[in-house]
mmCIF file of C-alpha atoms in Angstrom:
data_model
loop_
_atom_site.group_PDB
_atom_site.id
_atom_site.type_symbol
_atom_site.label_atom_id
_atom_site.label_comp_id
_atom_site.label_asym_id
_atom_site.label_seq_id
_atom_site.Cartn_x
_atom_site.Cartn_y
_atom_site.Cartn_z
ATOM 1 C CA UNK A 1 41.604 176.471 117.640
ATOM 2 C CA UNK A 2 44.691 175.283 115.752
ATOM 3 C CA UNK A 3 42.480 172.891 113.794
ATOM 4 C CA UNK A 4 40.144 175.758 112.853
ATOM 5 C CA UNK A 5 43.062 177.924 111.716
ATOM 6 C CA UNK A 6 44.473 175.047 109.685
ATOM 7 C CA UNK A 7 41.082 174.464 108.055
ATOM 8 C CA UNK A 8 40.752 178.142 107.182
ATOM 9 C CA UNK A 9 44.261 178.168 105.738
ATOM 10 C CA UNK A 10 43.512 175.124 103.626
ATOM 11 C CA UNK A 11 40.286 176.682 102.349
ATOM 12 C CA UNK A 12 42.114 179.906 101.479
ATOM 13 C CA UNK A 13 44.774 177.992 99.563
ATOM 14 C CA UNK A 14 42.103 175.993 97.732
ATOM 15 C CA UNK A 15 40.169 179.175 96.942
ATOM 16 C CA UNK A 16 43.265 180.849 95.514
ATOM 17 C CA UNK A 17 44.092 177.753 93.469
ATOM 18 C CA UNK A 18 40.580 177.560 92.059
ATOM 19 C CA UNK A 19 40.551 181.279 91.261
ATOM 20 C CA UNK A 20 43.924 180.957 89.526
ATOM 21 C CA UNK A 21 42.730 177.944 87.534
ATOM 22 C CA UNK A 22 39.572 179.771 86.445
ATOM 23 C CA UNK A 23 41.588 182.853 85.529
ATOM 24 C CA UNK A 24 43.986 180.845 83.400
ATOM 25 C CA UNK A 25 41.099 178.995 81.750
ATOM 26 C CA UNK A 26 39.548 182.175 80.355
ATOM 27 C CA UNK A 27 42.724 183.660 78.895
ATOM 28 C CA UNK A 28 42.453 184.561 75.189
ATOM 29 C CA UNK A 29 43.573 182.070 72.578
ATOM 30 C CA UNK A 30 43.743 181.537 68.844
ATOM 31 C CA UNK A 31 41.819 178.509 67.638
ATOM 32 C CA UNK A 32 44.356 177.744 64.940
ATOM 33 C CA UNK A 33 47.150 177.492 67.477
ATOM 34 C CA UNK A 34 45.060 175.089 69.549
ATOM 35 C CA UNK A 35 44.680 172.759 66.584
ATOM 36 C CA UNK A 36 48.459 172.773 66.192
ATOM 37 C CA UNK A 37 49.192 171.579 69.727
ATOM 38 C CA UNK A 38 49.610 167.996 68.549
ATOM 39 C CA UNK A 39 52.257 168.700 65.921
ATOM 40 C CA UNK A 40 54.981 166.089 66.215
ATOM 41 C CA UNK A 41 52.596 163.397 67.461
ATOM 42 C CA UNK A 42 50.553 160.675 65.768
ATOM 43 C CA UNK A 43 47.651 163.138 65.858
ATOM 44 C CA UNK A 44 49.392 165.844 63.819
ATOM 45 C CA UNK A 45 46.682 165.544 61.143
ATOM 46 C CA UNK A 46 44.540 167.745 63.393
ATOM 47 C CA UNK A 47 46.361 170.805 62.021
ATOM 48 C CA UNK A 48 45.445 169.900 58.439
ATOM 49 C CA UNK A 49 41.849 169.175 59.488
ATOM 50 C CA UNK A 50 41.492 172.708 60.844
ATOM 51 C CA UNK A 51 43.209 174.211 57.800
ATOM 52 C CA UNK A 52 40.990 172.268 55.394
ATOM 53 C CA UNK A 53 37.878 173.515 57.164
ATOM 54 C CA UNK A 54 38.889 177.114 57.733
ATOM 55 C CA UNK A 55 41.412 178.179 55.095
ATOM 56 C CA UNK A 56 40.558 176.138 52.008
ATOM 57 C CA UNK A 57 37.663 177.614 49.980
ATOM 58 C CA UNK A 58 36.944 174.276 48.297
ATOM 59 C CA UNK A 59 33.720 172.684 49.566
ATOM 60 C CA UNK A 60 33.676 169.421 51.487
ATOM 61 C CA UNK A 61 31.081 166.990 50.168
ATOM 62 C CA UNK A 62 31.857 163.732 51.979
ATOM 63 C CA UNK A 63 33.785 163.420 55.237
ATOM 64 C CA UNK A 64 34.984 160.329 57.092
ATOM 65 C CA UNK A 65 35.623 160.380 60.840
ATOM 66 C CA UNK A 66 36.639 157.659 63.247
ATOM 67 C CA UNK A 67 39.698 155.835 64.612
ATOM 68 C CA UNK A 68 42.855 154.642 62.875
ATOM 69 C CA UNK A 69 41.023 151.802 61.133
ATOM 70 C CA UNK A 70 39.262 154.517 59.102
ATOM 71 C CA UNK A 71 42.535 156.276 58.353
ATOM 72 C CA UNK A 72 44.110 153.080 57.055
ATOM 73 C CA UNK A 73 41.064 151.883 55.101
ATOM 74 C CA UNK A 74 39.779 154.981 53.295
ATOM 75 C CA UNK A 75 41.611 156.575 50.388
ATOM 76 C CA UNK A 76 39.675 159.842 50.156
ATOM 77 C CA UNK A 77 41.256 161.082 46.888
ATOM 78 C CA UNK A 78 40.482 157.719 45.248
ATOM 79 C CA UNK A 79 36.809 157.906 46.257
ATOM 80 C CA UNK A 80 36.660 161.536 45.138
ATOM 81 C CA UNK A 81 38.038 160.671 41.699
ATOM 82 C CA UNK A 82 35.477 157.874 41.281
ATOM 83 C CA UNK A 83 32.617 160.186 42.246
ATOM 84 C CA UNK A 84 33.871 162.858 39.842
ATOM 85 C CA UNK A 85 33.769 160.336 37.001
ATOM 86 C CA UNK A 86 30.056 159.929 37.730
ATOM 87 C CA UNK A 87 29.483 163.664 37.740
ATOM 88 C CA UNK A 88 28.795 163.712 41.479
ATOM 89 C CA UNK A 89 30.100 166.028 44.218
ATOM 90 C CA UNK A 90 33.637 164.780 44.713
ATOM 91 C CA UNK A 91 35.382 166.689 47.494
ATOM 92 C CA UNK A 92 36.074 163.805 49.887
ATOM 93 C CA UNK A 93 38.180 164.104 53.049
ATOM 94 C CA UNK A 94 39.311 161.658 55.711
ATOM 95 C CA UNK A 95 39.237 163.404 59.096
ATOM 96 C CA UNK A 96 40.025 160.308 61.148
ATOM 97 C CA UNK A 97 42.544 160.328 63.997
ATOM 98 C CA UNK A 98 44.365 157.378 65.586
ATOM 99 C CA UNK A 99 42.961 155.847 68.802
ATOM 100 C CA UNK A 100 39.381 155.546 69.935
ATOM 101 C CA UNK A 101 36.899 157.887 71.607
ATOM 102 C CA UNK A 102 33.864 159.482 70.012
ATOM 103 C CA UNK A 103 34.074 162.907 71.667
ATOM 104 C CA UNK A 104 36.838 164.093 69.333
ATOM 105 C CA UNK A 105 34.684 163.181 66.313
ATOM 106 C CA UNK A 106 32.012 165.477 67.744
ATOM 107 C CA UNK A 107 34.575 168.283 68.140
ATOM 108 C CA UNK A 108 35.727 167.883 64.534
ATOM 109 C CA UNK A 109 32.193 167.736 63.135
ATOM 110 C CA UNK A 110 31.109 170.718 65.211
ATOM 111 C CA UNK A 111 33.982 172.720 63.739
ATOM 112 C CA UNK A 112 33.245 171.396 60.253
ATOM 113 C CA UNK A 113 29.544 172.261 60.296
ATOM 114 C CA UNK A 114 30.238 175.756 61.596
ATOM 115 C CA UNK A 115 32.134 176.531 58.366
ATOM 116 C CA UNK A 116 31.188 174.035 55.640
ATOM 117 C CA UNK A 117 28.092 172.303 54.298
ATOM 118 C CA UNK A 118 28.954 168.672 53.568
ATOM 119 C CA UNK A 119 26.368 166.366 52.085
ATOM 120 C CA UNK A 120 27.386 163.172 53.877
ATOM 121 C CA UNK A 121 29.289 162.269 57.050
ATOM 122 C CA UNK A 122 30.523 158.669 57.315
ATOM 123 C CA UNK A 123 31.329 157.531 60.861
ATOM 124 C CA UNK A 124 33.655 154.583 61.292
ATOM 125 C CA UNK A 125 32.460 152.037 63.845
ATOM 126 C CA UNK A 126 33.934 148.841 65.268
ATOM 127 C CA UNK A 127 32.632 145.764 67.023
ATOM 128 C CA UNK A 128 32.558 147.391 70.474
ATOM 129 C CA UNK A 129 33.099 151.067 71.247
ATOM 130 C CA UNK A 130 35.520 152.455 73.778
ATOM 131 C CA UNK A 131 34.312 153.217 77.281
ATOM 132 C CA UNK A 132 36.505 156.324 77.371
ATOM 133 C CA UNK A 133 36.799 159.532 75.407
ATOM 134 C CA UNK A 134 39.627 160.275 72.994
ATOM 135 C CA UNK A 135 43.022 161.332 74.421
ATOM 136 C CA UNK A 136 43.168 164.384 72.120
ATOM 137 C CA UNK A 137 39.900 165.855 73.369
ATOM 138 C CA UNK A 138 41.572 167.852 76.150
ATOM 139 C CA UNK A 139 44.001 169.360 73.619
ATOM 140 C CA UNK A 140 41.672 170.215 70.731
ATOM 141 C CA UNK A 141 38.166 170.722 72.096
ATOM 142 C CA UNK A 142 36.893 174.259 72.752
ATOM 143 C CA UNK A 143 36.924 175.036 76.452
ATOM 144 C CA UNK A 144 33.128 175.084 76.628
ATOM 145 C CA UNK A 145 33.043 171.451 75.472
ATOM 146 C CA UNK A 146 35.573 170.495 78.145
ATOM 147 C CA UNK A 147 33.769 172.365 80.933
ATOM 148 C CA UNK A 148 30.414 170.852 79.985
ATOM 149 C CA UNK A 149 30.181 167.415 81.651
ATOM 150 C CA UNK A 150 28.634 165.824 78.560
ATOM 151 C CA UNK A 151 27.298 162.665 80.148
ATOM 152 C CA UNK A 152 27.189 161.520 83.800
ATOM 153 C CA UNK A 153 29.762 158.718 83.652
ATOM 154 C CA UNK A 154 32.542 160.565 81.816
ATOM 155 C CA UNK A 155 35.547 159.094 83.612
ATOM 156 C CA UNK A 156 37.914 161.516 81.881
ATOM 157 C CA UNK A 157 35.952 164.629 82.824
ATOM 158 C CA UNK A 158 38.002 165.684 85.856
ATOM 159 C CA UNK A 159 41.379 164.970 84.260
ATOM 160 C CA UNK A 160 40.370 166.917 81.141
ATOM 161 C CA UNK A 161 39.075 169.786 83.277
ATOM 162 C CA UNK A 162 42.218 169.903 85.421
ATOM 163 C CA UNK A 163 44.345 170.073 82.274
ATOM 164 C CA UNK A 164 42.398 173.030 80.871
ATOM 165 C CA UNK A 165 44.193 175.831 82.823
ATOM 166 C CA UNK A 166 47.594 174.467 81.772
ATOM 167 C CA UNK A 167 46.486 174.281 78.132
ATOM 168 C CA UNK A 168 45.111 177.800 78.173
ATOM 169 C CA UNK A 169 48.283 179.149 79.761
ATOM 170 C CA UNK A 170 50.258 177.464 76.996
ATOM 171 C CA UNK A 171 47.943 178.920 74.342
ATOM 172 C CA UNK A 172 48.095 182.371 75.918
ATOM 173 C CA UNK A 173 51.888 182.293 75.681
ATOM 174 C CA UNK A 174 51.506 181.361 72.014
ATOM 175 C CA UNK A 175 48.945 184.160 71.633
ATOM 176 C CA UNK A 176 51.433 186.699 73.007
ATOM 177 C CA UNK A 177 54.465 185.392 71.102
ATOM 178 C CA UNK A 178 53.328 183.269 68.149
ATOM 179 C CA UNK A 179 56.071 181.207 66.571
ATOM 180 C CA UNK A 180 58.309 181.845 69.577
ATOM 181 C CA UNK A 181 56.404 180.517 72.592
ATOM 182 C CA UNK A 182 54.048 178.388 70.559
ATOM 183 C CA UNK A 183 52.788 177.500 67.079
ATOM 184 C CA UNK A 184 52.541 180.184 64.385
ATOM 185 C CA UNK A 185 49.374 182.262 64.330
ATOM 186 C CA UNK A 186 49.067 182.708 60.578
ATOM 187 C CA UNK A 187 48.153 180.093 58.001
ATOM 188 C CA UNK A 188 51.151 179.162 55.857
ATOM 189 C CA UNK A 189 49.928 178.053 52.398
ATOM 190 C CA UNK A 190 53.330 176.620 51.482
ATOM 191 C CA UNK A 191 52.988 173.900 54.148
ATOM 192 C CA UNK A 192 49.333 173.106 53.446
ATOM 193 C CA UNK A 193 48.831 169.463 52.440
ATOM 194 C CA UNK A 194 46.003 170.088 49.962
ATOM 195 C CA UNK A 195 42.281 169.570 49.477
ATOM 196 C CA UNK A 196 42.309 165.814 50.110
ATOM 197 C CA UNK A 197 44.974 163.700 51.782
ATOM 198 C CA UNK A 198 45.578 160.002 51.211
ATOM 199 C CA UNK A 199 45.881 158.571 54.726
ATOM 200 C CA UNK A 200 46.439 154.981 53.563
ATOM 201 C CA UNK A 201 49.695 153.106 53.065
ATOM 202 C CA UNK A 202 52.895 153.438 55.081
ATOM 203 C CA UNK A 203 52.757 155.728 58.111
ATOM 204 C CA UNK A 204 55.598 158.061 59.097
ATOM 205 C CA UNK A 205 55.879 157.998 62.899
ATOM 206 C CA UNK A 206 56.960 161.063 64.914
ATOM 207 C CA UNK A 207 60.364 159.496 65.644
ATOM 208 C CA UNK A 208 61.086 159.109 61.923
ATOM 209 C CA UNK A 209 60.368 155.401 61.652
ATOM 210 C CA UNK A 210 58.097 154.169 58.875
ATOM 211 C CA UNK A 211 55.258 151.867 59.902
ATOM 212 C CA UNK A 212 54.508 149.394 57.134
ATOM 213 C CA UNK A 213 51.017 149.524 55.717
ATOM 214 C CA UNK A 214 51.838 148.744 52.112
ATOM 215 C CA UNK A 215 52.619 145.038 52.392
ATOM 216 C CA UNK A 216 50.733 142.338 54.315
ATOM 217 C CA UNK A 217 51.914 141.819 57.851
ATOM 218 C CA UNK A 218 53.604 138.605 58.935
ATOM 219 C CA UNK A 219 50.884 136.045 59.770
ATOM 220 C CA UNK A 220 52.265 135.300 63.233
ATOM 221 C CA UNK A 221 52.413 139.016 64.055
ATOM 222 C CA UNK A 222 48.842 139.539 62.883
ATOM 223 C CA UNK A 223 47.658 136.589 64.981
ATOM 224 C CA UNK A 224 49.574 137.879 68.001
ATOM 225 C CA UNK A 225 47.915 141.262 67.597
ATOM 226 C CA UNK A 226 44.480 139.663 67.386
ATOM 227 C CA UNK A 227 45.105 137.720 70.602
ATOM 228 C CA UNK A 228 46.231 140.859 72.424
ATOM 229 C CA UNK A 229 43.213 142.820 71.192
ATOM 230 C CA UNK A 230 40.773 140.103 72.217
ATOM 231 C CA UNK A 231 42.471 139.659 75.604
ATOM 232 C CA UNK A 232 41.984 143.322 76.515
ATOM 233 C CA UNK A 233 38.520 143.630 74.995
ATOM 234 C CA UNK A 234 35.826 143.352 77.632
ATOM 235 C CA UNK A 235 32.150 142.700 76.894
ATOM 236 C CA UNK A 236 29.594 144.896 78.676
ATOM 237 C CA UNK A 237 30.183 144.676 82.418
ATOM 238 C CA UNK A 238 27.011 146.372 83.615
ATOM 239 C CA UNK A 239 23.447 145.194 82.956
ATOM 240 C CA UNK A 240 21.876 146.435 79.724
ATOM 241 C CA UNK A 241 19.857 149.122 81.517
ATOM 242 C CA UNK A 242 23.147 150.822 82.504
ATOM 243 C CA UNK A 243 24.662 150.839 79.016
ATOM 244 C CA UNK A 244 24.153 154.611 78.829
ATOM 245 C CA UNK A 245 26.631 154.882 81.705
ATOM 246 C CA UNK A 246 29.130 152.257 80.601
ATOM 247 C CA UNK A 247 29.261 153.398 76.965
ATOM 248 C CA UNK A 248 28.275 157.014 77.483
ATOM 249 C CA UNK A 249 31.015 158.415 75.248
ATOM 250 C CA UNK A 250 29.731 156.517 72.212
ATOM 251 C CA UNK A 251 26.030 156.942 72.855
ATOM 252 C CA UNK A 252 26.066 160.575 73.942
ATOM 253 C CA UNK A 253 28.307 161.872 71.175
ATOM 254 C CA UNK A 254 26.702 159.852 68.374
ATOM 255 C CA UNK A 255 23.398 161.458 69.356
ATOM 256 C CA UNK A 256 25.001 164.890 69.518
ATOM 257 C CA UNK A 257 26.581 164.401 66.086
ATOM 258 C CA UNK A 258 23.190 163.326 64.752
ATOM 259 C CA UNK A 259 21.620 166.506 66.155
ATOM 260 C CA UNK A 260 24.239 168.680 64.454
ATOM 261 C CA UNK A 261 23.792 166.827 61.170
ATOM 262 C CA UNK A 262 20.010 167.032 61.253
ATOM 263 C CA UNK A 263 20.092 170.762 61.994
ATOM 264 C CA UNK A 264 22.231 171.328 58.882
ATOM 265 C CA UNK A 265 20.469 168.812 56.640
ATOM 266 C CA UNK A 266 23.521 166.529 56.424
ATOM 267 C CA UNK A 267 23.161 162.781 55.967
ATOM 268 C CA UNK A 268 24.878 160.262 58.228
ATOM 269 C CA UNK A 269 26.115 156.781 57.394
ATOM 270 C CA UNK A 270 28.172 154.298 59.389
ATOM 271 C CA UNK A 271 31.031 152.128 58.146
ATOM 272 C CA UNK A 272 31.916 148.943 60.023
ATOM 273 C CA UNK A 273 35.571 147.930 59.762
ATOM 274 C CA UNK A 274 36.551 144.623 61.414
ATOM 275 C CA UNK A 275 39.878 143.496 62.749
ATOM 276 C CA UNK A 276 41.399 140.443 61.102
ATOM 277 C CA UNK A 277 39.256 137.353 61.784
ATOM 278 C CA UNK A 278 37.028 139.478 64.005
ATOM 279 C CA UNK A 279 33.242 139.215 64.390
ATOM 280 C CA UNK A 280 30.713 141.025 62.229
ATOM 281 C CA UNK A 281 28.392 141.683 65.164
ATOM 282 C CA UNK A 282 28.228 145.370 66.161
ATOM 283 C CA UNK A 283 27.365 146.044 69.773
ATOM 284 C CA UNK A 284 25.763 149.446 69.112
ATOM 285 C CA UNK A 285 24.051 148.529 65.842
ATOM 286 C CA UNK A 286 20.600 149.576 67.068
ATOM 287 C CA UNK A 287 21.926 153.018 68.005
ATOM 288 C CA UNK A 288 23.563 153.609 64.627
ATOM 289 C CA UNK A 289 20.570 152.462 62.588
ATOM 290 C CA UNK A 290 18.479 155.229 64.126
ATOM 291 C CA UNK A 291 20.531 157.786 62.210
ATOM 292 C CA UNK A 292 21.686 156.187 58.975
ATOM 293 C CA UNK A 293 22.625 153.038 57.080
ATOM 294 C CA UNK A 294 25.453 150.777 58.212
ATOM 295 C CA UNK A 295 27.844 149.724 55.460
ATOM 296 C CA UNK A 296 29.491 146.426 56.336
ATOM 297 C CA UNK A 297 33.152 146.345 55.371
ATOM 298 C CA UNK A 298 33.554 142.878 56.842
ATOM 299 C CA UNK A 299 34.451 141.270 53.508
ATOM 300 C CA UNK A 300 38.106 141.835 54.477
ATOM 301 C CA UNK A 301 37.947 139.998 57.807
ATOM 302 C CA UNK A 302 39.338 136.679 56.617
ATOM 303 C CA UNK A 303 41.752 137.917 53.978
ATOM 304 C CA UNK A 304 45.114 138.174 55.770
ATOM 305 C CA UNK A 305 46.798 139.514 52.641
ATOM 306 C CA UNK A 306 44.738 142.707 53.073
ATOM 307 C CA UNK A 307 45.984 143.445 56.609
ATOM 308 C CA UNK A 308 49.203 145.226 57.505
ATOM 309 C CA UNK A 309 48.610 144.333 61.145
ATOM 310 C CA UNK A 310 45.768 142.910 63.246
ATOM 311 C CA UNK A 311 43.352 145.806 62.604
ATOM 312 C CA UNK A 312 44.644 148.004 59.786
ATOM 313 C CA UNK A 313 44.367 147.382 56.075
ATOM 314 C CA UNK A 314 47.220 147.543 53.610
ATOM 315 C CA UNK A 315 47.060 150.053 50.776
ATOM 316 C CA UNK A 316 45.672 147.243 48.611
ATOM 317 C CA UNK A 317 42.982 146.554 51.192
ATOM 318 C CA UNK A 318 42.251 150.278 51.341
ATOM 319 C CA UNK A 319 41.831 150.354 47.562
ATOM 320 C CA UNK A 320 39.273 147.563 47.776
ATOM 321 C CA UNK A 321 37.428 149.167 50.698
ATOM 322 C CA UNK A 322 37.382 152.567 48.996
ATOM 323 C CA UNK A 323 36.075 151.081 45.751
ATOM 324 C CA UNK A 324 33.416 149.169 47.681
ATOM 325 C CA UNK A 325 32.124 152.439 49.139
ATOM 326 C CA UNK A 326 31.726 154.354 45.879
ATOM 327 C CA UNK A 327 28.290 152.888 45.041
ATOM 328 C CA UNK A 328 26.638 153.446 48.457
ATOM 329 C CA UNK A 329 28.113 156.933 48.718
ATOM 330 C CA UNK A 330 26.860 157.762 45.228
ATOM 331 C CA UNK A 331 23.381 156.552 46.181
ATOM 332 C CA UNK A 332 23.386 158.822 49.227
ATOM 333 C CA UNK A 333 24.533 161.804 47.193
ATOM 334 C CA UNK A 334 21.878 161.195 44.555
ATOM 335 C CA UNK A 335 18.974 160.751 46.969
ATOM 336 C CA UNK A 336 17.239 163.615 48.716
ATOM 337 C CA UNK A 337 17.747 164.169 52.423
ATOM 338 C CA UNK A 338 14.806 163.412 54.679
ATOM 339 C CA UNK A 339 13.215 166.522 56.179
#
């Protein structure tokens, strides 16, 4: 009898906890405040991304998404100026965020295509995709994207879901007292960074330090970084028939991005960016080629003077990569989209 009472008590407690979690998860929020949750972190660019999409009337013609390699390698204003000289649509933005995980690219593109009509989306790819989603997904994604399981082997699903009630409680406090218990609710034009932001060159870290990306890194440091990257990089563990499970984040969200793009008549292209001395082979090449061309930026791979560290280009390397992309981007903008 005691065991039965204890079981009932446990079930009641669990039921109350679940009901409380669900209740917190549906509290009202302001989207803009959600996209400001990462202020003060290496992902603070998310605020500008939302502002550029929602508050800036200028169109967006070409958008880059992907990990930090894309941020370091693509000077969006430089590409825009070169396209303008050719009389082509020239509003170019770099919506990359540091770290890997394709789900956050889907969140950004979903938001983008709900408000703007770009002509081309360029997705940065590397030699082997991450097995996990992006760490910012649980902060920035709409709650419906977090609740939806996405793909069967999403290892982060439960942790993201468990975090949702806490996030929504935080956003509700900001909703009630904006600027006091959370980020401001209104767009502040005086702090807006502008139509296009140059993400290349030195990086200001949240603690005030400046991370060099202007000058080439020390050769021994670059080599040490390469060794560390290669030591923690694991080839496919499961047989090929289970790749959809092992690399579900990449495969599922690339397909979902492609669906969004096709529905809006937006072209896709893929940009491969290698780490220093890294291979040119792309594990998911067959997947990417289903949806657009792959532009190989591997000409930098064995030029140490173009790398600030093992995987990120200097501003000089970014200039070369950006200039390299002008011709293929122009060709995409000049050609008609396939029906």
